[in-house]
Amino acid sequence: MKRSTTPMSVRVALGFLVVVAILVVLGGLLAPHDPRAQDLNLVGAPPGDGHLLGTDNLGRDVLSRIIAGARPAVVGAALVAVGAVLVGTLLGTLAGFKRGRVDAVISRIVDVGIAVPAVLVAMVVAGVTGGGYAIAVAILIVLFAPYDVRFIRAATLEQRGRGYIEAARTLGRSDRAIIVRHLLPNLRPLVLTYALLDFAYALVALTSLSFLGVGSPPGSSDWGRMLGENLSLLTLNAAATLGPALMLILTATSINLVGDWIQDRFTDDGMARA
Amino acid sequence: MISTQLPSPVREERLGASQLEVSIATHAGATEPLVSGVSLSVAAGEAVAVVGESGSGKTMTARSLVGLLPPGVRADGVIHFDGRDLDAADPRNREPIRGRGISLVLQDPHTMLNPLARAGSQIADGLALAHPDWSKARLREDVIARLAEVGIRDASVADRYVFQLSGGMKQRVAIAAALAQDPDVLIADEPTSALDVITQRDILAKLREVQQQRGMGLLLVTHDLRVAFSICDRVAVFYAGRIVECGPARAIDAAPRHPYSLGLLASEPDLERRVRLSGIPGSVPRAADVLDRCGFADRCPWSTERCTAAAPPLDEVAPGHASACARIAEIGAELERRRREPAPPELEVDPRPASTDLVCEVADARKAFAGGGLLRPRRPVVALDGVSLEVRAGECVGLVGASGSGKTTTARCLLGLEQLTSGRAVVTGIDITRPRALSRRERDAWRRGVQAVFQDPYTSLNPARSIGWTLREALTRRHRAQRDVDAEVASLLERVGLPAAYAARRPAALSGGQRQRVAIARALATEPRLLICDEPVSALDVSVQAEILALLRRVQHETGVAYLFITHDLAVLRQIATRAYVMHEGTVVEHGPVEQLLAEPRHAYTRRLIEATPRAEQGWAG
């Protein structure tokens, strides 16, 4: 293991993620107000007067909505990351290791997946199914997975020609045993990095889908939804828009910082890298 | 440490360094020294070799001179060029002299040449810088003359792209490009290590010829002592970030003045006869760990407290010859005596009675790979074209030839990593020509019976698994019954000369030689009858190479396993094999007992290989 001290930026990022995690778990319990309670006498109020970050266009407390909004924003993105990386690892290692026909079929499917216009697909699917949070997550998994398949296939191709894989084949190990026992442990840092990248992209992408009406329903306190709905309040109460935006940016940045650090810290020479 | 000024060369110094320190920034924000207190110089018309094993700091020293260090690495000290003193810490002061004053040739011509430009234009670029007034026609004329200078007489090469040239051609073009601005000094960092022996000799001979004709200074960085002695006037031996000995090539060859130099010389395999290889036990320490002591003390049979009390300075022991051994006055005579007395010969023929039992039989094997592709015609590439060979039980059979001759393809077919297109292959009594047709029992018996040791120790062990895990996996392939696997892992490690505690380590914590020992242990775990060694020592430093060869010999003696030993180096072949097959372009051109092959080669190709094998003699290359 390399000797190193954890850089300050990573410590701050880790600290921030811990805060986000607490918000996700406890959610509304920490909110000073009911995030759904409307006060139509106090619409678009600037920070102050019992509302630390002011109120939105229906007079709801912005701070409480940001706190309650952590769960839908983060859980959805996490599901997308896990789903896309699982599909990517399974198909990517199969294609890269088996080569031949298996590779050809998987790679063509991936090509199609990458070629389709994402926004169009999202809107068509939303139109047909009526949208919803689960649909938005499913769409993103389908849209993200092809990229993960490609990256993990490339890493597999690079590893499979190495001596340790050939030695395992010389020992008569089955393809499955080689993939599970030899290849995957070496792809681990890479897979983790892609999962974190997917997570950061998904945070933002779920916002876009909400904006297009595919994601969480109107009225829910999702960060992306708030960002869109409160745009008109920018001059009255900027915190209603900038607050959730800042949370999105900080979460995504922290995830990337931590991901890079994990890769640097826990990858031995010779393992696959991003 | 105050080091004395290096013996000044008789001729005028062109490029030099005094008190050069190179260090790298670590994760923790500290710096770790890689090179410390190095002073050296190259005069006009002089060829100086910088010799050392991996991690000795030789490449960092060379790169400091031109101011091209990797990010995070910094140099301090003074660089001398053409009578001027330049601050080593500021690479920008070298910019105006790069190309015209100092030029650089690297090991891999791929990385030095622009893949999108034609060979000729890469040379013309340099020429145009030196002669801005030349016309296109004049440049073209000179490009062709300069290709001829490095031995390319075919003018059409100038119009080809890099990927259309062979490795040797690429390196020639790279050298011509480096020489285009007529530099005063050429730095060549392992310029021939990636090439096969025949090409290596041609290129070294050309390099020496050009250097002498032009009266240019040459700084040759190499790990190969034979190469250094054959074309250089002076040699600086690097060890753990310092120069331990520096002097005329002939003087060091005849009477080394440092125990490490002697150890390196004794590690060189001898082409003429089989000797008891000594090697140097242990491995090269990090420069940072031996700053205040002699870096070689732990591996030196003559070391005393004095050696570890302080770092010995590099002092002149004879005119133009310096040594950093604190005890050189006391042990100098013994070093010289040891160098003179020939290494004890090893028995030529293995004491085992000749067996008629075949462990491997290949008859008329052919292997063709599908070539061509989307835009190129589909034409199969023939890798093996009617290869026949056999290995008897307990025998060591060599397979020699240049890269691309089909040696490795033969091995891969025997290991089941490739399938023969036609012909027959029988291993340990099992016909493996069609691996898919084998029953499970036959396949298991074949897998256990034939194991392999690959060339690159850095990729042949799973980096994510411990050494113990790797060995346990191999052991469980032998029997599935419950046994004391941990005890067997320990005994395997002991057999290859590693402490049992290494089972808990990851490959990243091991040196190249140690990794190759583990790879050998893994191959022995299934108690194979045939071990296929594909260039097992060519990626290792010489001192380690000798130890691994000695280990392979001992293992064969103890277990009676047969080797199919693939190598491009005839001197290595001489040390280990009793019979050999010489391969050229997919066919076996000659085979017989090694002694006879080397003494009376019948095929012209075998003769060329023998002539091209590096010898530590002046005149071997031009």
PDB file of C-alpha atoms in Angstrom, chain A residues 119 122-123 126 136 203-218 220 222-232 241:
ATOM      1  CA  VAL A 119     -33.769  13.038 -24.730  1.00  0.00           C
ATOM      2  CA  ALA A 122     -36.972   9.797 -22.504  1.00  0.00           C
ATOM      3  CA  MET A 123     -39.819  11.896 -23.863  1.00  0.00           C
ATOM      4  CA  ALA A 126     -42.674   9.316 -20.689  1.00  0.00           C
ATOM      5  CA  ALA A 136     -36.912   7.931 -14.982  1.00  0.00           C
ATOM      6  CA  LEU A 203     -27.845  13.305 -10.131  1.00  0.00           C
ATOM      7  CA  VAL A 204     -27.861  15.896 -12.879  1.00  0.00           C
ATOM      8  CA  ALA A 205     -29.686  13.773 -15.463  1.00  0.00           C
ATOM      9  CA  LEU A 206     -32.583  13.038 -13.084  1.00  0.00           C
ATOM     10  CA  THR A 207     -32.965  16.790 -12.751  1.00  0.00           C
ATOM     11  CA  SER A 208     -33.234  17.174 -16.518  1.00  0.00           C
ATOM     12  CA  LEU A 209     -35.795  14.396 -16.697  1.00  0.00           C
ATOM     13  CA  SER A 210     -37.873  16.013 -13.946  1.00  0.00           C
ATOM     14  CA  PHE A 211     -37.709  19.189 -15.949  1.00  0.00           C
ATOM     15  CA  LEU A 212     -39.043  17.317 -18.995  1.00  0.00           C
ATOM     16  CA  GLY A 213     -41.815  15.900 -16.845  1.00  0.00           C
ATOM     17  CA  VAL A 214     -40.536  12.323 -16.727  1.00  0.00           C
ATOM     18  CA  GLY A 215     -39.081  12.292 -13.214  1.00  0.00           C
ATOM     19  CA  SER A 216     -40.597  12.952  -9.835  1.00  0.00           C
ATOM     20  CA  PRO A 217     -44.169  14.332  -9.909  1.00  0.00           C
ATOM     21  CA  PRO A 218     -44.944  18.044  -9.463  1.00  0.00           C
ATOM     22  CA  SER A 220     -42.380  16.619  -4.644  1.00  0.00           C
ATOM     23  CA  ASP A 222     -36.685  16.699  -5.284  1.00  0.00           C
ATOM     24  CA  TRP A 223     -33.595  18.943  -5.788  1.00  0.00           C
ATOM     25  CA  GLY A 224     -33.935  18.830  -9.547  1.00  0.00           C
ATOM     26  CA  ARG A 225     -37.636  19.602  -9.450  1.00  0.00           C
ATOM     27  CA  MET A 226     -37.041  22.541  -7.078  1.00  0.00           C
ATOM     28  CA  LEU A 227     -34.351  23.902  -9.338  1.00  0.00           C
ATOM     29  CA  GLY A 228     -36.782  24.014 -12.258  1.00  0.00           C
ATOM     30  CA  GLU A 229     -39.893  25.172 -10.423  1.00  0.00           C
ATOM     31  CA  ASN A 230     -38.215  28.003  -8.543  1.00  0.00           C
ATOM     32  CA  LEU A 231     -36.374  29.453 -11.509  1.00  0.00           C
ATOM     33  CA  SER A 232     -38.967  32.222 -11.763  1.00  0.00           C
ATOM     34  CA  THR A 241     -33.048  27.988  -6.800  1.00  0.00           C
TER      35      THR A 241
END
